[in-house]
């Protein structure tokens, strides 16, 4: 029995020693400069981008691990298009000896992508430079050459963990950032792939924020599609779909989304606006199409409704409220609020804007141009409860409606979206001054006329 146990231990020791030697030999082989360059070329050939790897190691429990993976930027940009801490590949061991990395699963951890729009408006990927054409050599006796074996890499499943994508326009302005991205795909290829993705944070131009996005996606011949899109925005839900042609000039896109339960105050404060100016719950839809790097090409339409809303601390309404003597404008609790708009050539055409409270109604229509300049025609309509409180000179400035139980006043709203202005109060102030001067002249004239009037009974003796 002891001899049998001793033989077993010796055999096991020999097997362990052979396994260790084999692992050491495999690492020496994989970590050699020549093999590492061949792996880089194989990865670059498979992805069609130039890939650089700092180091590689093989372990029996995690497979092939590579660290320090980089892809340089598209010239003339400097730096790296892609930086990755590393990837782990589970593979068939014996296939390595045949220069074949047959990976059943590849995990890519903490990669970052800095993607810059090119001058021609495209989102180009780094490419392996074409080899220069060789000049014809003089005829000579053929020499024996030793062909370097080519590596073949096959990936059956790819998982990306905690990635970050930054998209920049050609002027160096960040258009969008996707952080905390995780996605997976089966049998990925350069020409096409599909899978499921989640993203913890998305920001657009640093003013619009989306949380906890999930979507099915596909990429086929340069066309990126997102379907069954779901995300959180302003405490509510955003659903929709979209696509972008990444290899076409200016990268045209389409997006069609609906939203519900969005907290207006949170949406505005996330965008850097003062708290409490706008409250309520938003719902509606938005569809847009065009080129993200060319605002004048964007077209579409939108519809918005607000429930349980309030407008306060809004300078233009506070000023109107004080000037007209209507305090309800300074803190407007509206029972109905909605807007319909179209986007044509990047210019927003407001077809209908309606804010309605118990005693008044504010409507507007007009345009908002590319620079945020406003050109709106507005109307304020008030009922008899407000009319009775107004000074007579202000009441006269309001026109009677067809029904006779309300009065309205028309005015323009201009300047910019962030600082709207109106000249209505200046006009009203001018009318007030004119009225006051007229009253003063009438009073003086009546007094003089009264003093100059002779006594009907003649002078007293």
mmCIF file of C-alpha atoms in Angstrom, residues 46-269:
data_model
loop_
_atom_site.group_PDB
_atom_site.id
_atom_site.type_symbol
_atom_site.label_atom_id
_atom_site.label_comp_id
_atom_site.label_asym_id
_atom_site.label_seq_id
_atom_site.Cartn_x
_atom_site.Cartn_y
_atom_site.Cartn_z
ATOM 1 C CA UNK A 46 -9.290 41.537 -36.946
ATOM 2 C CA UNK A 47 -10.410 44.968 -35.691
ATOM 3 C CA UNK A 48 -8.958 46.910 -38.651
ATOM 4 C CA UNK A 49 -7.205 49.295 -36.238
ATOM 5 C CA UNK A 50 -3.567 49.548 -35.066
ATOM 6 C CA UNK A 51 -3.307 47.868 -31.638
ATOM 7 C CA UNK A 52 -0.458 48.058 -29.121
ATOM 8 C CA UNK A 53 -0.097 45.803 -26.042
ATOM 9 C CA UNK A 54 2.259 46.399 -23.117
ATOM 10 C CA UNK A 55 2.407 42.874 -21.681
ATOM 11 C CA UNK A 56 0.753 39.452 -21.754
ATOM 12 C CA UNK A 57 0.590 36.541 -19.340
ATOM 13 C CA UNK A 58 -1.066 33.118 -19.316
ATOM 14 C CA UNK A 59 -2.593 31.582 -16.172
ATOM 15 C CA UNK A 60 -4.519 28.308 -15.833
ATOM 16 C CA UNK A 61 -7.402 29.963 -13.928
ATOM 17 C CA UNK A 62 -8.049 33.069 -16.039
ATOM 18 C CA UNK A 63 -6.500 32.288 -19.408
ATOM 19 C CA UNK A 64 -4.646 34.879 -21.460
ATOM 20 C CA UNK A 65 -4.364 38.319 -19.845
ATOM 21 C CA UNK A 66 -3.087 41.373 -21.710
ATOM 22 C CA UNK A 67 -2.518 44.811 -20.201
ATOM 23 C CA UNK A 68 -1.777 48.282 -21.468
ATOM 24 C CA UNK A 69 -3.866 48.097 -24.662
ATOM 25 C CA UNK A 70 -3.880 51.283 -26.762
ATOM 26 C CA UNK A 71 -5.043 52.400 -30.194
ATOM 27 C CA UNK A 72 -3.590 55.712 -31.477
ATOM 28 C CA UNK A 73 -5.776 58.581 -32.639
ATOM 29 C CA UNK A 74 -6.689 59.235 -36.245
ATOM 30 C CA UNK A 75 -4.015 61.606 -37.640
ATOM 31 C CA UNK A 76 -3.487 64.522 -37.254
ATOM 32 C CA UNK A 77 -4.941 64.125 -33.741
ATOM 33 C CA UNK A 78 -2.466 63.242 -31.002
ATOM 34 C CA UNK A 79 -2.860 60.822 -28.124
ATOM 35 C CA UNK A 80 -4.866 57.608 -28.020
ATOM 36 C CA UNK A 81 -8.253 56.830 -29.461
ATOM 37 C CA UNK A 82 -8.555 53.829 -27.130
ATOM 38 C CA UNK A 83 -7.023 53.038 -23.741
ATOM 39 C CA UNK A 84 -7.726 49.788 -21.915
ATOM 40 C CA UNK A 85 -6.425 48.429 -18.627
ATOM 41 C CA UNK A 86 -6.454 45.011 -20.200
ATOM 42 C CA UNK A 87 -8.467 42.084 -21.386
ATOM 43 C CA UNK A 88 -8.875 38.500 -20.289
ATOM 44 C CA UNK A 89 -9.444 35.710 -22.819
ATOM 45 C CA UNK A 90 -10.454 32.142 -22.070
ATOM 46 C CA UNK A 91 -9.184 29.989 -24.896
ATOM 47 C CA UNK A 92 -8.225 26.555 -26.125
ATOM 48 C CA UNK A 93 -4.677 25.954 -24.909
ATOM 49 C CA UNK A 94 -3.448 23.641 -27.604
ATOM 50 C CA UNK A 95 -4.628 26.007 -30.334
ATOM 51 C CA UNK A 96 -1.914 28.489 -29.256
ATOM 52 C CA UNK A 97 0.729 26.102 -30.575
ATOM 53 C CA UNK A 98 -1.016 26.313 -33.947
ATOM 54 C CA UNK A 99 -0.921 30.140 -33.826
ATOM 55 C CA UNK A 100 -4.653 30.299 -33.254
ATOM 56 C CA UNK A 101 -6.279 32.149 -30.363
ATOM 57 C CA UNK A 102 -9.710 30.522 -30.226
ATOM 58 C CA UNK A 103 -11.308 32.585 -27.441
ATOM 59 C CA UNK A 104 -14.590 31.343 -26.056
ATOM 60 C CA UNK A 105 -14.974 34.542 -24.010
ATOM 61 C CA UNK A 106 -13.117 37.859 -23.927
ATOM 62 C CA UNK A 107 -13.633 40.428 -21.156
ATOM 63 C CA UNK A 108 -12.417 43.998 -21.672
ATOM 64 C CA UNK A 109 -12.156 46.045 -18.462
ATOM 65 C CA UNK A 110 -12.315 49.837 -17.907
ATOM 66 C CA UNK A 111 -11.664 50.971 -21.482
ATOM 67 C CA UNK A 112 -11.916 54.650 -22.503
ATOM 68 C CA UNK A 113 -12.589 55.974 -25.998
ATOM 69 C CA UNK A 114 -11.896 59.565 -27.118
ATOM 70 C CA UNK A 115 -13.675 59.866 -30.457
ATOM 71 C CA UNK A 116 -13.158 63.088 -32.429
ATOM 72 C CA UNK A 117 -15.210 64.133 -35.410
ATOM 73 C CA UNK A 118 -13.072 64.682 -38.469
ATOM 74 C CA UNK A 119 -13.025 67.873 -40.516
ATOM 75 C CA UNK A 120 -15.295 66.285 -43.129
ATOM 76 C CA UNK A 121 -17.950 65.610 -40.484
ATOM 77 C CA UNK A 122 -17.364 61.856 -40.174
ATOM 78 C CA UNK A 123 -16.626 59.718 -37.156
ATOM 79 C CA UNK A 124 -13.658 57.865 -38.570
ATOM 80 C CA UNK A 125 -11.977 54.930 -36.852
ATOM 81 C CA UNK A 126 -8.196 54.619 -36.737
ATOM 82 C CA UNK A 127 -6.954 52.519 -39.637
ATOM 83 C CA UNK A 128 -3.844 50.461 -40.201
ATOM 84 C CA UNK A 129 -1.786 52.458 -42.717
ATOM 85 C CA UNK A 130 -1.461 50.825 -46.088
ATOM 86 C CA UNK A 131 1.941 49.389 -46.833
ATOM 87 C CA UNK A 132 3.857 51.420 -49.469
ATOM 88 C CA UNK A 133 4.100 49.854 -52.870
ATOM 89 C CA UNK A 134 7.401 48.086 -53.309
ATOM 90 C CA UNK A 135 9.581 49.225 -56.195
ATOM 91 C CA UNK A 136 10.427 46.528 -58.715
ATOM 92 C CA UNK A 137 13.693 44.817 -57.864
ATOM 93 C CA UNK A 138 16.173 43.571 -60.465
ATOM 94 C CA UNK A 139 15.772 39.982 -61.424
ATOM 95 C CA UNK A 140 17.763 37.719 -59.197
ATOM 96 C CA UNK A 141 17.869 34.148 -58.168
ATOM 97 C CA UNK A 142 14.964 33.425 -55.843
ATOM 98 C CA UNK A 143 16.138 33.161 -52.269
ATOM 99 C CA UNK A 144 14.642 30.848 -49.788
ATOM 100 C CA UNK A 145 12.484 32.742 -47.334
ATOM 101 C CA UNK A 146 11.076 31.617 -44.040
ATOM 102 C CA UNK A 147 7.434 32.657 -43.740
ATOM 103 C CA UNK A 148 6.413 33.994 -40.358
ATOM 104 C CA UNK A 149 3.326 32.108 -39.255
ATOM 105 C CA UNK A 150 0.250 34.304 -39.087
ATOM 106 C CA UNK A 151 -1.879 34.320 -35.996
ATOM 107 C CA UNK A 152 -5.600 33.821 -36.237
ATOM 108 C CA UNK A 153 -7.884 35.217 -33.556
ATOM 109 C CA UNK A 154 -11.486 34.086 -33.203
ATOM 110 C CA UNK A 155 -13.732 35.621 -30.501
ATOM 111 C CA UNK A 156 -17.023 33.875 -29.764
ATOM 112 C CA UNK A 157 -18.226 36.231 -27.018
ATOM 113 C CA UNK A 158 -17.100 39.746 -26.066
ATOM 114 C CA UNK A 159 -18.001 41.513 -22.804
ATOM 115 C CA UNK A 160 -17.035 45.140 -22.093
ATOM 116 C CA UNK A 161 -17.116 46.337 -18.481
ATOM 117 C CA UNK A 162 -17.202 49.924 -17.170
ATOM 118 C CA UNK A 163 -16.324 51.652 -20.426
ATOM 119 C CA UNK A 164 -16.368 55.410 -21.025
ATOM 120 C CA UNK A 165 -17.001 56.987 -24.447
ATOM 121 C CA UNK A 166 -16.412 60.687 -25.131
ATOM 122 C CA UNK A 167 -17.550 62.198 -28.446
ATOM 123 C CA UNK A 168 -15.993 65.513 -29.560
ATOM 124 C CA UNK A 169 -16.761 67.704 -32.558
ATOM 125 C CA UNK A 170 -13.995 68.900 -34.876
ATOM 126 C CA UNK A 171 -13.701 72.157 -32.856
ATOM 127 C CA UNK A 172 -12.905 70.258 -29.665
ATOM 128 C CA UNK A 173 -16.323 70.670 -27.991
ATOM 129 C CA UNK A 174 -17.667 67.633 -26.154
ATOM 130 C CA UNK A 175 -20.958 66.596 -27.730
ATOM 131 C CA UNK A 176 -21.772 63.633 -25.504
ATOM 132 C CA UNK A 177 -20.332 61.349 -22.854
ATOM 133 C CA UNK A 178 -21.341 57.780 -22.029
ATOM 134 C CA UNK A 179 -19.988 56.568 -18.676
ATOM 135 C CA UNK A 180 -20.311 53.222 -16.931
ATOM 136 C CA UNK A 181 -21.029 51.357 -20.159
ATOM 137 C CA UNK A 182 -21.393 47.577 -20.111
ATOM 138 C CA UNK A 183 -22.305 45.543 -23.153
ATOM 139 C CA UNK A 184 -21.887 42.075 -24.596
ATOM 140 C CA UNK A 185 -22.067 40.545 -28.031
ATOM 141 C CA UNK A 186 -21.772 37.112 -29.588
ATOM 142 C CA UNK A 187 -19.425 36.454 -32.512
ATOM 143 C CA UNK A 188 -18.371 40.105 -32.983
ATOM 144 C CA UNK A 189 -17.084 41.140 -36.404
ATOM 145 C CA UNK A 190 -15.903 44.458 -37.790
ATOM 146 C CA UNK A 191 -18.663 44.427 -40.394
ATOM 147 C CA UNK A 192 -21.404 43.671 -37.912
ATOM 148 C CA UNK A 193 -22.333 42.810 -34.346
ATOM 149 C CA UNK A 194 -25.300 43.004 -32.029
ATOM 150 C CA UNK A 195 -26.057 42.635 -28.358
ATOM 151 C CA UNK A 196 -27.393 44.360 -25.246
ATOM 152 C CA UNK A 197 -25.911 47.406 -23.493
ATOM 153 C CA UNK A 198 -26.437 49.347 -20.273
ATOM 154 C CA UNK A 199 -25.014 52.738 -19.311
ATOM 155 C CA UNK A 200 -25.097 54.437 -15.911
ATOM 156 C CA UNK A 201 -24.710 58.069 -17.060
ATOM 157 C CA UNK A 202 -25.162 59.952 -20.332
ATOM 158 C CA UNK A 203 -24.681 63.694 -20.802
ATOM 159 C CA UNK A 204 -25.320 65.776 -23.922
ATOM 160 C CA UNK A 205 -23.313 69.020 -24.166
ATOM 161 C CA UNK A 206 -23.141 69.029 -20.359
ATOM 162 C CA UNK A 207 -26.736 70.245 -19.910
ATOM 163 C CA UNK A 208 -28.953 67.203 -20.504
ATOM 164 C CA UNK A 209 -28.481 64.104 -18.373
ATOM 165 C CA UNK A 210 -29.808 60.556 -18.700
ATOM 166 C CA UNK A 211 -29.377 57.827 -16.073
ATOM 167 C CA UNK A 212 -29.481 54.035 -16.125
ATOM 168 C CA UNK A 213 -29.939 53.491 -19.847
ATOM 169 C CA UNK A 214 -30.487 50.027 -21.300
ATOM 170 C CA UNK A 215 -30.942 49.092 -24.949
ATOM 171 C CA UNK A 216 -30.580 46.413 -27.560
ATOM 172 C CA UNK A 217 -28.096 47.473 -30.219
ATOM 173 C CA UNK A 218 -26.698 46.426 -33.557
ATOM 174 C CA UNK A 219 -23.876 47.646 -35.775
ATOM 175 C CA UNK A 220 -23.894 46.666 -39.438
ATOM 176 C CA UNK A 221 -21.726 48.236 -42.153
ATOM 177 C CA UNK A 222 -21.341 51.525 -40.302
ATOM 178 C CA UNK A 223 -24.984 51.830 -39.169
ATOM 179 C CA UNK A 224 -25.435 51.873 -35.385
ATOM 180 C CA UNK A 225 -28.991 51.147 -34.205
ATOM 181 C CA UNK A 226 -30.445 51.398 -30.706
ATOM 182 C CA UNK A 227 -33.812 49.711 -30.161
ATOM 183 C CA UNK A 228 -36.031 49.201 -27.101
ATOM 184 C CA UNK A 229 -34.247 52.159 -25.561
ATOM 185 C CA UNK A 230 -35.128 52.840 -21.889
ATOM 186 C CA UNK A 231 -33.584 55.332 -19.486
ATOM 187 C CA UNK A 232 -34.245 57.614 -16.545
ATOM 188 C CA UNK A 233 -34.374 61.393 -16.991
ATOM 189 C CA UNK A 234 -35.337 63.941 -14.355
ATOM 190 C CA UNK A 235 -36.790 61.209 -12.165
ATOM 191 C CA UNK A 236 -39.031 59.994 -15.011
ATOM 192 C CA UNK A 237 -38.818 57.503 -17.870
ATOM 193 C CA UNK A 238 -37.529 57.919 -21.409
ATOM 194 C CA UNK A 239 -38.293 55.332 -24.104
ATOM 195 C CA UNK A 240 -37.549 55.188 -27.801
ATOM 196 C CA UNK A 241 -35.173 54.209 -30.566
ATOM 197 C CA UNK A 242 -32.543 55.776 -32.789
ATOM 198 C CA UNK A 243 -29.785 55.176 -35.290
ATOM 199 C CA UNK A 244 -26.649 56.834 -36.673
ATOM 200 C CA UNK A 245 -24.693 56.264 -39.894
ATOM 201 C CA UNK A 246 -21.156 56.588 -38.528
ATOM 202 C CA UNK A 247 -19.311 56.270 -41.838
ATOM 203 C CA UNK A 248 -21.381 58.793 -43.812
ATOM 204 C CA UNK A 249 -20.402 62.465 -43.988
ATOM 205 C CA UNK A 250 -21.703 64.408 -40.935
ATOM 206 C CA UNK A 251 -23.028 61.101 -39.479
ATOM 207 C CA UNK A 252 -26.788 61.593 -40.009
ATOM 208 C CA UNK A 253 -29.011 60.373 -37.172
ATOM 209 C CA UNK A 254 -32.661 59.822 -36.332
ATOM 210 C CA UNK A 255 -34.167 59.610 -32.852
ATOM 211 C CA UNK A 256 -37.745 59.038 -31.749
ATOM 212 C CA UNK A 257 -38.463 59.124 -28.010
ATOM 213 C CA UNK A 258 -41.324 59.588 -25.567
ATOM 214 C CA UNK A 259 -41.073 60.607 -21.915
ATOM 215 C CA UNK A 260 -43.347 60.550 -18.878
ATOM 216 C CA UNK A 261 -43.177 61.369 -15.164
ATOM 217 C CA UNK A 262 -40.241 63.797 -15.592
ATOM 218 C CA UNK A 263 -39.673 66.212 -12.707
ATOM 219 C CA UNK A 264 -39.319 69.646 -14.338
ATOM 220 C CA UNK A 265 -37.443 71.163 -11.388
ATOM 221 C CA UNK A 266 -34.869 68.350 -11.342
ATOM 222 C CA UNK A 267 -34.445 68.565 -15.109
ATOM 223 C CA UNK A 268 -33.724 72.306 -14.906
ATOM 224 C CA UNK A 269 -31.401 72.132 -11.899
#
